[in-house]
Short mmCIF file of C-alpha atoms in Angstrom, two decimals:
data_model
loop_
_atom_site.label_atom_id
_atom_site.label_comp_id
_atom_site.label_asym_id
_atom_site.label_seq_id
_atom_site.Cartn_x
_atom_site.Cartn_y
_atom_site.Cartn_z
CA MET X 28 8.12 -14.64 -25.54
CA LEU X 29 7.99 -17.01 -23.16
CA ASN X 30 4.03 -18.78 -23.00
CA PHE X 31 2.59 -19.18 -19.50
CA PRO X 32 -0.87 -20.30 -18.84
CA ARG X 33 -3.41 -17.38 -18.09
CA ILE X 34 -3.79 -18.53 -14.80
CA LEU X 35 -0.24 -17.09 -14.62
CA THR X 36 0.08 -14.28 -16.41
CA GLY X 37 -0.61 -11.90 -13.29
CA GLU X 38 -3.94 -11.04 -14.71
CA GLY X 39 -5.44 -14.68 -13.89
CA VAL X 40 -7.95 -13.64 -10.91
CA LEU X 41 -6.35 -16.75 -9.07
CA LEU X 42 -3.04 -15.95 -9.52
CA ASN X 43 -3.62 -13.07 -7.40
CA ALA X 44 -5.36 -13.83 -4.54
CA MET X 45 -3.21 -17.22 -3.95
CA THR X 46 0.18 -15.21 -4.25
CA TRP X 47 -1.02 -12.71 -2.07
CA LEU X 48 -2.41 -15.48 0.33
CA LEU X 49 1.23 -17.26 0.40
CA GLN X 50 2.81 -13.86 0.27
CA ARG X 51 1.22 -13.91 4.27
CA ILE X 52 1.76 -17.61 4.51
CA SER X 53 5.21 -17.11 3.64
CA ALA X 54 5.39 -14.04 5.80
CA ALA X 55 4.60 -15.70 8.84
CA LEU X 56 6.50 -19.17 8.47
CA LEU X 57 9.55 -16.44 7.62
CA LEU X 58 8.82 -14.85 11.62
CA VAL X 59 10.11 -18.28 12.79
CA VAL X 60 12.58 -19.49 10.58
CA LEU X 61 14.44 -16.62 9.95
CA GLY X 62 14.22 -16.25 13.59
CA ILE X 63 15.19 -19.36 14.35
CA HIS X 64 18.32 -19.15 11.48
CA ILE X 65 19.40 -15.67 12.76
CA TRP X 66 19.45 -17.15 16.68
CA ALA X 67 21.11 -20.05 15.91
CA LEU X 68 24.04 -18.00 14.29
CA TYR X 69 24.52 -15.46 16.90
CA VAL X 70 23.21 -17.05 20.19
CA PHE X 71 24.90 -20.43 19.59
CA ASN X 72 27.82 -19.46 17.72
CA THR X 73 31.07 -19.72 20.02
CA SER X 74 33.87 -17.92 18.19
CA GLU X 75 33.54 -14.59 16.62
CA VAL X 76 33.60 -15.79 13.11
CA ILE X 77 31.42 -18.51 11.99
CA SER X 78 33.19 -21.72 11.30
CA PHE X 79 32.26 -24.44 8.58
CA SER X 80 32.98 -27.00 11.16
CA GLU X 81 29.97 -25.65 13.47
CA ALA X 82 27.77 -24.73 10.72
CA ARG X 83 28.38 -28.72 9.43
CA ALA X 84 27.54 -29.69 13.40
CA ARG X 85 24.30 -27.75 13.05
CA LEU X 86 23.42 -28.85 9.51
CA SER X 87 23.92 -32.54 10.37
CA SER X 88 20.15 -32.76 12.12
CA ALA X 89 17.50 -33.38 9.66
CA PRO X 90 15.37 -30.65 11.15
CA TYR X 91 17.88 -28.00 10.79
CA VAL X 92 18.09 -29.18 7.14
CA LEU X 93 14.38 -28.78 6.72
CA LEU X 94 14.80 -25.49 8.52
CA TYR X 95 17.05 -24.09 6.10
CA VAL X 96 15.02 -25.57 2.50
CA LEU X 97 12.01 -24.01 4.05
CA LEU X 98 13.73 -20.99 5.17
CA LEU X 99 15.19 -20.98 1.23
CA PHE X 100 12.20 -21.52 -0.57
CA PHE X 101 10.01 -19.20 1.50
CA GLY X 102 12.18 -16.71 1.66
CA LEU X 103 12.84 -16.25 -2.24
CA PHE X 104 8.99 -16.53 -2.72
CA HIS X 105 8.28 -13.65 -0.62
CA ALA X 106 11.33 -11.88 -2.02
CA PHE X 107 10.84 -12.58 -5.75
CA ASN X 108 6.82 -11.92 -5.24
CA GLY X 109 7.34 -8.55 -3.18
CA VAL X 110 9.18 -7.41 -6.28
CA TYR X 111 6.62 -8.59 -8.54
CA THR X 112 4.20 -6.32 -6.34
CA VAL X 113 6.68 -3.47 -6.19
CA MET X 114 6.49 -3.29 -10.34
CA VAL X 115 2.56 -3.98 -10.80
CA ASP X 116 2.37 -1.51 -8.24
CA MET X 117 4.70 1.20 -10.80
CA GLY X 118 2.37 -0.01 -13.49
CA LEU X 119 4.37 -2.86 -15.10
CA LYS X 120 3.09 -3.52 -18.24
CA THR X 121 5.05 -6.27 -19.65
CA ARG X 122 4.33 -9.15 -16.83
CA LYS X 123 4.75 -12.65 -18.49
CA THR X 124 8.31 -11.51 -19.14
CA THR X 125 8.79 -10.09 -15.79
CA ILE X 126 7.23 -13.60 -14.39
CA GLY X 127 9.34 -15.35 -16.13
CA ILE X 128 12.75 -13.54 -15.49
CA LEU X 129 11.50 -13.61 -11.99
CA ILE X 130 11.00 -17.74 -11.77
CA ILE X 131 14.60 -18.43 -13.37
CA LEU X 132 16.13 -16.14 -11.26
CA GLY X 133 14.30 -17.40 -8.28
CA THR X 134 14.89 -21.30 -9.14
CA ALA X 135 18.21 -20.45 -10.05
CA LEU X 136 19.23 -18.98 -6.50
CA PHE X 137 16.97 -21.78 -4.56
CA GLY X 138 19.75 -24.05 -6.80
CA ILE X 139 23.24 -22.27 -5.48
CA GLY X 140 21.02 -22.09 -1.89
CA VAL X 141 20.39 -25.94 -2.21
CA TYR X 142 23.95 -26.67 -3.67
CA SER X 143 25.08 -25.00 -0.39
CA ILE X 144 23.25 -26.94 2.24
CA ILE X 145 24.00 -30.20 0.68
CA GLN X 146 28.18 -29.31 0.61
CA PHE X 147 27.57 -28.72 4.52
CA ILE X 148 25.85 -32.13 4.67
CA MET X 149 28.23 -33.71 2.52
CA MET H 10 -6.17 31.85 18.11
CA SER H 11 -8.22 34.54 16.56
CA LEU H 12 -6.70 35.47 13.05
CA GLN H 13 -7.24 38.95 11.40
CA GLU H 14 -6.32 38.03 7.72
CA ILE H 15 -5.02 34.93 6.30
CA ASN H 16 -2.47 34.62 3.60
CA VAL H 17 -3.77 32.23 0.75
CA LYS H 18 -1.64 30.62 -1.96
CA ILE H 19 -4.09 29.60 -4.90
CA PHE H 20 -2.91 26.97 -7.51
CA ARG H 21 -3.67 28.56 -11.07
CA TYR H 22 -3.70 26.68 -14.03
CA ASP H 23 -5.82 26.88 -17.58
CA PRO H 24 -4.43 23.88 -19.95
CA GLU H 25 -5.45 25.87 -23.06
CA ALA H 26 -4.19 28.87 -22.05
CA ASP H 27 -1.18 28.28 -19.77
CA VAL H 28 2.38 26.18 -20.22
CA GLU H 29 3.14 25.87 -16.51
CA PRO H 30 0.95 25.99 -13.41
CA ARG H 31 1.45 28.74 -10.94
CA PHE H 32 0.35 29.86 -7.79
CA ASP H 33 -1.33 33.42 -7.01
CA SER H 34 -1.35 34.68 -3.42
CA PHE H 35 -3.94 36.63 -1.74
CA THR H 36 -4.66 37.87 1.32
CA VAL H 37 -8.25 37.27 2.67
CA PRO H 38 -10.08 38.91 5.64
CA VAL H 39 -11.33 36.44 8.37
CA ILE H 40 -14.88 36.10 9.38
CA LYS H 41 -16.47 33.93 11.90
CA ASN H 42 -16.83 30.52 11.40
CA MET H 43 -14.88 30.52 8.05
CA ALA H 44 -14.61 27.73 5.98
CA ILE H 45 -11.96 27.27 3.39
CA LEU H 46 -14.99 27.04 0.65
CA ASP H 47 -15.66 31.20 2.03
CA VAL H 48 -12.09 32.36 1.31
CA VAL H 49 -12.11 30.61 -2.52
CA MET H 50 -15.38 32.38 -2.95
CA TYR H 51 -13.95 35.53 -1.15
CA VAL H 52 -11.32 35.41 -3.81
CA GLN H 53 -13.61 35.01 -7.05
CA ASN H 54 -16.20 37.54 -5.95
CA TYR H 55 -13.77 40.54 -4.65
CA VAL H 56 -10.37 39.70 -6.21
CA ASP H 57 -10.20 37.79 -9.34
CA LYS H 58 -13.38 36.26 -11.18
CA THR H 59 -11.44 34.07 -12.94
CA LEU H 60 -10.87 31.39 -10.57
CA ALA H 61 -12.15 28.44 -11.41
CA PHE H 62 -13.70 25.99 -8.59
CA ARG H 63 -16.04 23.41 -8.04
CA CYS H 64 -19.20 23.62 -5.42
CA SER H 65 -22.68 22.82 -4.56
CA CYS H 66 -24.15 21.80 -1.61
CA ARG H 67 -21.86 23.86 0.87
CA ILE H 68 -22.77 21.47 4.10
CA GLY H 69 -20.39 18.27 2.94
CA MET H 70 -23.52 15.98 1.28
CA CYS H 71 -22.63 16.59 -2.19
CA GLY H 72 -19.12 15.89 -2.24
CA SER H 73 -17.93 18.68 -5.14
CA CYS H 74 -15.66 20.90 -3.11
CA ALA H 75 -12.85 18.29 -2.32
CA MET H 76 -9.58 20.01 -2.62
CA TYR H 77 -6.03 19.83 -1.71
CA ILE H 78 -5.76 21.85 1.48
CA ASN H 79 -2.35 22.80 3.63
CA GLY H 80 -1.17 18.86 2.67
CA ARG H 81 -3.97 16.64 2.55
CA PRO H 82 -7.39 16.32 0.63
CA ARG H 83 -10.09 17.66 2.53
CA LEU H 84 -13.86 19.04 1.75
CA ALA H 85 -13.52 22.83 1.31
CA CYS H 86 -16.94 23.37 2.53
CA ARG H 87 -16.15 21.34 5.88
CA THR H 88 -12.65 22.52 6.92
CA GLN H 89 -12.94 25.26 9.08
CA VAL H 90 -10.08 28.35 8.54
CA SER H 91 -9.66 28.31 12.32
CA SER H 92 -8.79 24.55 12.51
CA LEU H 93 -5.33 24.62 10.41
CA GLY H 94 -4.18 26.22 12.94
CA THR H 95 -1.95 28.71 10.51
CA PRO H 96 -2.44 32.13 8.75
CA ASP H 97 -0.72 30.55 5.67
CA ILE H 98 -2.70 28.34 3.74
CA THR H 99 -2.16 26.34 -0.04
CA ILE H 100 -4.91 25.39 -1.65
CA MET H 101 -4.14 22.80 -4.96
CA PRO H 102 -6.70 21.12 -6.89
CA LEU H 103 -7.29 17.26 -5.99
CA PRO H 104 -4.22 14.90 -6.55
CA ASN H 105 -4.40 12.14 -9.13
CA LEU H 106 -6.96 13.54 -11.11
CA PRO H 107 -6.47 15.70 -14.34
CA ILE H 108 -7.14 19.72 -14.18
CA ILE H 109 -10.15 21.26 -15.68
CA ARG H 110 -8.71 24.32 -14.86
CA ASP H 111 -7.26 25.97 -11.39
CA LEU H 112 -8.89 24.07 -8.46
CA ALA H 113 -11.63 22.32 -10.54
CA THR H 114 -10.61 19.08 -11.33
CA ASP H 115 -12.09 16.38 -13.95
CA MET H 116 -13.80 13.26 -11.86
CA GLU H 117 -13.95 10.86 -14.93
CA PRO H 118 -11.30 8.74 -13.92
CA PHE H 119 -12.82 8.19 -10.71
CA PHE H 120 -16.49 7.64 -11.86
CA GLU H 121 -15.29 4.98 -14.98
CA LYS H 122 -13.49 3.01 -12.14
CA TRP H 123 -16.83 3.51 -10.34
CA LYS H 124 -18.61 2.10 -13.25
CA LYS H 125 -16.13 -0.58 -13.19
CA ILE H 126 -17.29 -2.65 -10.15
CA LYS H 127 -21.23 -2.10 -11.10
CA PRO H 128 -22.21 0.16 -8.50
CA PHE H 129 -25.41 -0.84 -8.32
CA TYR H 130 -27.94 -3.10 -6.75
CA VAL H 131 -29.04 -6.39 -8.56
CA GLY H 132 -31.70 -8.05 -6.73
CA LYS H 133 -31.80 -11.77 -7.14
CA SER H 134 -34.37 -12.75 -9.27
CA GLU H 135 -36.30 -15.60 -6.93
CA LEU H 136 -36.49 -13.03 -4.17
CA LYS H 137 -39.54 -10.85 -3.79
CA ASP H 138 -39.61 -7.10 -2.78
CA PRO H 139 -39.41 -6.03 -0.34
CA VAL H 140 -36.81 -8.03 0.89
CA ALA H 141 -36.29 -7.60 4.96
CA ILE H 142 -32.92 -7.89 6.77
CA ARG H 143 -34.35 -7.80 10.46
CA PRO H 144 -32.33 -4.52 11.84
CA ASP H 145 -31.16 -6.90 14.68
CA SER H 146 -29.53 -9.33 12.62
CA GLY H 147 -26.30 -7.77 12.48
CA GLU H 148 -25.58 -8.18 9.06
CA ARG H 149 -25.94 -4.73 7.90
CA GLU H 150 -23.79 -3.23 10.92
CA PHE H 151 -20.77 -2.94 8.98
CA ILE H 152 -21.95 -2.23 5.52
CA ASP H 153 -24.47 0.94 7.01
CA GLN H 154 -21.26 2.71 8.04
CA MET H 155 -19.92 2.00 4.15
CA LEU H 156 -22.37 3.18 2.62
CA ASP H 157 -22.02 6.79 4.00
CA CYS H 158 -19.72 7.38 0.88
CA ILE H 159 -20.34 10.44 -0.62
CA THR H 160 -18.14 10.22 -3.58
CA CYS H 161 -16.21 13.32 -3.19
CA GLY H 162 -12.55 11.58 -4.38
CA CYS H 163 -10.80 12.86 -1.17
CA CYS H 164 -9.36 9.16 -0.81
CA TYR H 165 -8.77 8.39 -4.63
CA GLY H 166 -6.46 11.94 -3.81
CA ALA H 167 -4.65 10.67 -1.12
CA CYS H 168 -3.91 7.32 -2.51
CA SER H 169 -0.26 6.74 -3.30
CA MET H 170 -1.11 3.72 -5.14
CA VAL H 171 -3.38 5.48 -7.32
CA ALA H 172 -0.36 7.86 -8.11
CA THR H 173 2.04 5.18 -9.25
CA ASN H 174 -0.67 2.86 -10.85
CA GLU H 175 -3.39 4.36 -12.66
CA GLU H 176 -5.36 1.79 -13.18
CA TYR H 177 -5.74 0.85 -10.10
CA LEU H 178 -9.80 1.45 -9.14
CA GLY H 179 -8.81 3.33 -6.03
CA PRO H 180 -10.42 3.01 -2.18
CA ALA H 181 -14.15 5.10 -2.82
CA ALA H 182 -15.00 2.15 -5.67
CA LEU H 183 -13.56 -0.81 -3.87
CA ASN H 184 -15.61 0.41 -0.61
CA ARG H 185 -18.94 0.45 -2.81
CA ALA H 186 -17.87 -2.68 -4.14
CA TYR H 187 -18.23 -4.17 -1.03
CA THR H 188 -21.02 -2.70 0.47
CA LEU H 189 -22.93 -4.55 -2.40
CA ILE H 190 -20.52 -7.78 -2.41
CA ALA H 191 -21.79 -8.45 1.54
CA ASP H 192 -25.11 -7.88 0.72
CA LYS H 193 -26.47 -11.58 0.58
CA ARG H 194 -29.70 -10.12 -1.69
CA ASP H 195 -27.21 -9.16 -4.35
CA ALA H 196 -27.35 -11.17 -7.52
CA ILE H 197 -24.29 -10.67 -8.71
CA ARG H 198 -21.47 -10.80 -5.81
CA VAL H 199 -19.27 -13.22 -7.79
CA GLU H 200 -19.07 -11.15 -10.80
CA ARG H 201 -18.49 -8.25 -9.07
CA LEU H 202 -15.73 -10.13 -6.87
CA LYS H 203 -14.00 -11.18 -10.02
CA ALA H 204 -14.17 -7.69 -11.03
CA VAL H 205 -12.29 -6.41 -7.74
CA GLY H 206 -9.99 -9.70 -7.98
CA ARG H 207 -7.89 -8.48 -10.58
CA SER H 208 -4.46 -7.31 -10.20
CA TYR H 209 -5.68 -3.40 -10.79
CA GLY H 210 -8.36 -4.18 -8.00
CA VAL H 211 -7.95 -4.61 -4.09
CA TRP H 212 -4.30 -6.52 -4.94
CA ARG H 213 -2.66 -3.07 -5.13
CA CYS H 214 -3.81 -2.15 -1.71
CA HIS H 215 -0.64 -1.34 0.90
CA ASP H 216 -2.88 -0.25 4.36
CA GLN H 217 -1.11 2.60 3.97
CA PHE H 218 -4.43 4.07 5.39
CA ASN H 219 -4.05 7.69 3.49
CA CYS H 220 -7.80 6.90 2.44
CA ALA H 221 -9.28 6.43 6.25
CA GLU H 222 -6.68 9.44 7.22
CA VAL H 223 -8.90 11.83 4.82
CA CYS H 224 -12.32 10.74 4.67
CA PRO H 225 -14.42 13.38 5.63
CA LYS H 226 -16.80 10.82 6.77
CA LYS H 227 -14.39 9.22 8.85
CA LEU H 228 -15.17 5.88 6.73
CA VAL H 229 -12.34 3.40 6.67
CA PRO H 230 -11.87 1.74 2.83
CA THR H 231 -8.91 -0.22 4.34
CA LYS H 232 -10.99 -2.05 6.45
CA SER H 233 -13.70 -2.74 3.33
CA ILE H 234 -10.74 -3.50 1.07
CA GLN H 235 -9.30 -6.40 3.22
CA GLN H 236 -13.28 -8.05 3.48
CA LEU H 237 -13.06 -8.12 -0.21
CA LYS H 238 -9.30 -9.55 -0.26
CA LYS H 239 -10.66 -12.32 2.76
CA ARG H 240 -13.90 -12.95 0.21
CA CYS H 241 -11.28 -13.17 -3.09
CA VAL H 242 -9.52 -16.14 -1.29
CA LEU H 243 -12.47 -17.67 0.19
CA GLN H 244 -14.45 -17.57 -3.12
CA LYS H 245 -10.73 -19.39 -4.84
CA PHE H 246 -11.49 -22.22 -2.36
CA GLY H 247 -15.20 -22.25 -2.96
CA VAL H 248 -16.38 -21.17 0.22
CA PHE H 249 -17.78 -17.90 -0.74
CA LYS H 250 -21.00 -18.26 -3.30
CA MET T 20 -0.26 22.93 -25.16
CA PRO T 21 -2.60 20.30 -23.53
CA SER T 22 -6.34 20.05 -24.24
CA ARG T 23 -9.59 18.96 -22.54
CA GLU T 24 -9.70 16.41 -25.07
CA MET T 25 -6.79 15.06 -24.87
CA VAL T 26 -6.77 11.03 -23.00
CA ALA T 27 -7.45 11.68 -19.04
CA SER T 28 -3.79 9.86 -18.25
CA GLN T 29 -1.79 12.64 -20.71
CA ARG T 30 -3.36 15.79 -18.77
CA TYR T 31 -1.61 17.35 -16.41
CA LYS T 32 -2.51 16.33 -12.63
CA THR T 33 -0.83 17.20 -9.51
CA ASN T 34 0.58 14.02 -7.23
CA SER T 35 1.17 14.88 -3.69
CA GLN T 36 -0.63 12.50 -1.06
CA VAL T 37 -0.60 12.81 2.43
CA TRP T 38 2.71 13.31 4.06
CA ASN T 39 1.99 14.33 7.48
CA ALA T 40 0.01 10.55 8.39
CA VAL T 41 2.15 7.93 9.50
CA GLY T 42 0.80 5.49 7.44
CA MET T 43 2.60 6.03 4.15
CA TRP T 44 5.92 6.28 5.83
CA ALA T 45 5.04 2.88 7.48
CA TRP T 46 4.87 1.33 3.93
CA MET T 47 7.68 3.36 2.64
CA LEU T 48 9.80 2.10 4.86
CA HIS T 49 8.81 -1.43 4.65
CA ARG T 50 9.33 -1.25 0.78
CA ALA T 51 12.95 0.31 1.42
CA THR T 52 13.73 -2.41 3.87
CA GLY T 53 12.11 -5.23 1.70
CA ILE T 54 14.16 -4.19 -1.53
CA GLY T 55 17.20 -3.96 0.75
CA LEU T 56 16.83 -7.18 2.17
CA VAL T 57 16.06 -8.85 -1.48
CA LEU T 58 19.41 -7.52 -2.33
CA TYR T 59 21.18 -8.96 1.06
CA LEU T 60 19.34 -12.33 0.15
CA ILE T 61 20.50 -12.55 -3.40
CA LEU T 62 24.11 -11.12 -2.58
CA HIS T 63 24.12 -13.74 0.64
CA ALA T 64 23.39 -17.00 -1.35
CA THR T 65 25.73 -15.49 -4.21
CA LEU T 66 28.68 -15.47 -1.31
CA ILE T 67 28.27 -18.56 0.71
CA SER T 68 27.58 -20.87 -2.61
CA THR T 69 30.59 -19.37 -4.35
CA SER T 70 32.93 -19.75 -1.10
CA LEU T 71 31.81 -23.35 -0.88
CA ILE T 72 32.47 -24.29 -4.48
CA SER T 73 36.74 -25.35 -3.14
CA GLY T 74 35.52 -26.91 0.33
CA ALA T 75 36.06 -25.68 4.02
CA GLN T 76 39.00 -23.65 3.82
CA SER T 77 38.02 -21.07 1.15
CA PHE T 78 34.27 -20.91 3.41
CA ASN T 79 35.81 -20.23 6.79
CA ALA T 80 38.40 -17.66 4.80
CA THR T 81 35.86 -15.73 3.12
CA LEU T 82 33.67 -15.56 6.32
CA THR T 83 36.69 -14.32 8.49
CA MET T 84 37.52 -11.75 5.58
CA LEU T 85 33.59 -10.70 5.76
CA MET T 86 32.99 -11.07 9.82
CA THR T 87 35.81 -9.06 10.50
CA ASN T 88 35.68 -6.11 8.27
CA PRO T 89 35.29 -3.24 10.55
CA VAL T 90 32.97 -1.33 7.58
CA LEU T 91 30.71 -4.63 7.06
CA HIS T 92 30.56 -4.91 10.97
CA TYR T 93 28.76 -1.40 11.32
CA MET T 94 26.56 -2.18 8.19
CA GLU T 95 25.43 -5.56 9.34
CA LEU T 96 23.52 -3.08 12.10
CA LEU T 97 21.74 -1.67 9.32
CA LEU T 98 20.62 -5.22 8.24
CA VAL T 99 19.38 -5.98 11.71
CA GLY T 100 17.32 -3.05 11.98
CA ALA T 101 16.18 -3.66 8.42
CA VAL T 102 14.77 -7.44 9.04
CA ILE T 103 13.16 -6.04 12.73
CA TYR T 104 11.32 -3.33 11.21
CA HIS T 105 9.91 -5.01 7.99
CA GLY T 106 9.23 -7.89 10.58
CA LEU T 107 7.73 -6.02 13.17
CA ASN T 108 5.66 -4.13 10.41
CA GLY T 109 4.81 -7.23 8.69
CA VAL T 110 2.84 -8.40 11.71
CA ARG T 111 0.79 -4.96 11.74
CA LEU T 112 -0.14 -6.07 8.38
CA LEU T 113 -0.76 -9.73 9.14
CA LEU T 114 -2.56 -8.35 11.60
CA PHE T 115 -4.93 -6.32 9.52
CA ASP T 116 -5.18 -8.83 7.39
CA ILE T 117 -6.88 -11.25 9.64
CA GLY T 118 -9.22 -8.15 10.52
CA ILE T 119 -7.73 -6.81 13.88
CA GLY T 120 -6.63 -2.87 14.32
CA PHE T 121 -8.04 -0.89 11.68
CA SER T 122 -9.10 1.33 14.13
CA LYS T 123 -5.70 1.77 16.17
CA GLN T 124 -3.69 1.45 13.18
CA LYS T 125 -1.02 4.25 14.56
CA GLU T 126 -1.52 2.82 18.04
CA ILE T 127 -0.01 -0.29 16.74
CA PHE T 128 2.47 0.97 14.69
CA TRP T 129 4.09 2.89 17.42
CA ALA T 130 3.78 -0.17 20.07
CA ALA T 131 5.84 -1.97 17.27
CA MET T 132 8.55 0.97 16.97
CA VAL T 133 8.98 1.05 20.61
CA LEU T 134 9.59 -2.83 20.79
CA GLY T 135 11.65 -2.64 17.56
CA ALA T 136 13.66 0.34 19.20
CA ILE T 137 14.43 -2.13 21.87
CA MET T 138 15.33 -5.10 20.21
CA TRP T 139 18.07 -3.01 18.05
CA ILE T 140 19.39 -1.02 20.38
CA SER T 141 20.20 -4.44 22.36
CA VAL T 142 21.54 -5.82 19.62
CA VAL T 143 23.71 -2.64 19.24
CA VAL T 144 24.65 -3.00 22.93
CA VAL T 145 25.57 -6.87 22.39
CA LYS T 146 27.37 -6.33 18.95
CA LEU T 147 29.44 -3.07 20.37
CA SER T 148 30.16 -4.63 23.42
#
């Protein structure tokens, strides 16, 4: 059993207020960042299928790299915090274990996302 | 629309005698200005004396007669038969609360949660009574509206977050907490705020407005809960004291 | 047989809510699209990264396979719809969080839906033309 500080157990007052606030902040950010992502894919995409060279051309500029790192981080946070909220709403009892699993899963997805970004840059 | 008769389907269940709940159908003659409370009283007086329901003041003050009438919780005494616009009426007990018998629900879980937020005013010791809040200060503008709650439990029965998470405090208790936390004379505001800031408190509200939809006093608990969320966050940053 | 002395949570209660009000449906659809988008995000991140393991050729091959598939082509419209709905209803929720619109929540919802419908239909028109 993972042993998190009380702050992280979901019963702590701090975690609730902060994740709630972060969920709102990430939501507002995603409106912009995800908007740009979709816009870039469908409006600036010339051919029918997205190609590696096009993706690489986009990711050669630093703002786009920053955009995708932000998208990954806040997208994953928003998604997994959302999943956790759904579970608590349904009366989840094993909060610590669930938070542990979600953090591991989220970190893994962040890792493979960063890997993908690096593959485009290299 | 003037109805002669209505067809009433009433939920019947005695936990100590029945295995399964059932619906009984009654035909009730309509009188002028008939409320749903008159309908169940007619059934009890003239058709089936064993029908159980709860009522007291009959004028929408006491909050005893909340029932689930044609798809939403309403006060039986304040719901006119003609306002439902149909001769077919289904009456069920308030959802999310254990049933004592037929239409009478046990309000204990509701009031247990009500107690959790310490629903009474605790004056700051340094303040000397009577503490005046000037009527033109605007401080009580929103609080005063929200004080109208009669604890009928309509919002509690309407809330789907209460339905899925039975620890959730529910709209009424949180609304009551807000009226006290927003009061600057209150001595235990921070303690109260910590109680509502736990995971079974304000964070379970997801702005569905079912509570506001059904409130017989036209309160908007969703707004009180939003104010509490804001104060919880501010308190974390040390802004709310 | 249940008795009055049983713990409240174990005693029989009904669980019907307010089905004929728009607020709860807005929330349910928000949940449904949210969960759908989480699943898509996981799939999306996994597919892109695994296709990149053996370089540009396999990435191009995977994307050609995915983006020329007629079934996925239409399913993408569902994805677009989910993003638009979750985003616009999310804006509505953010408005509540900053204290705006409590007395006009239904009007805000329908305004967002009209805007969303216009956006989605224009995407459909662009994609199918």
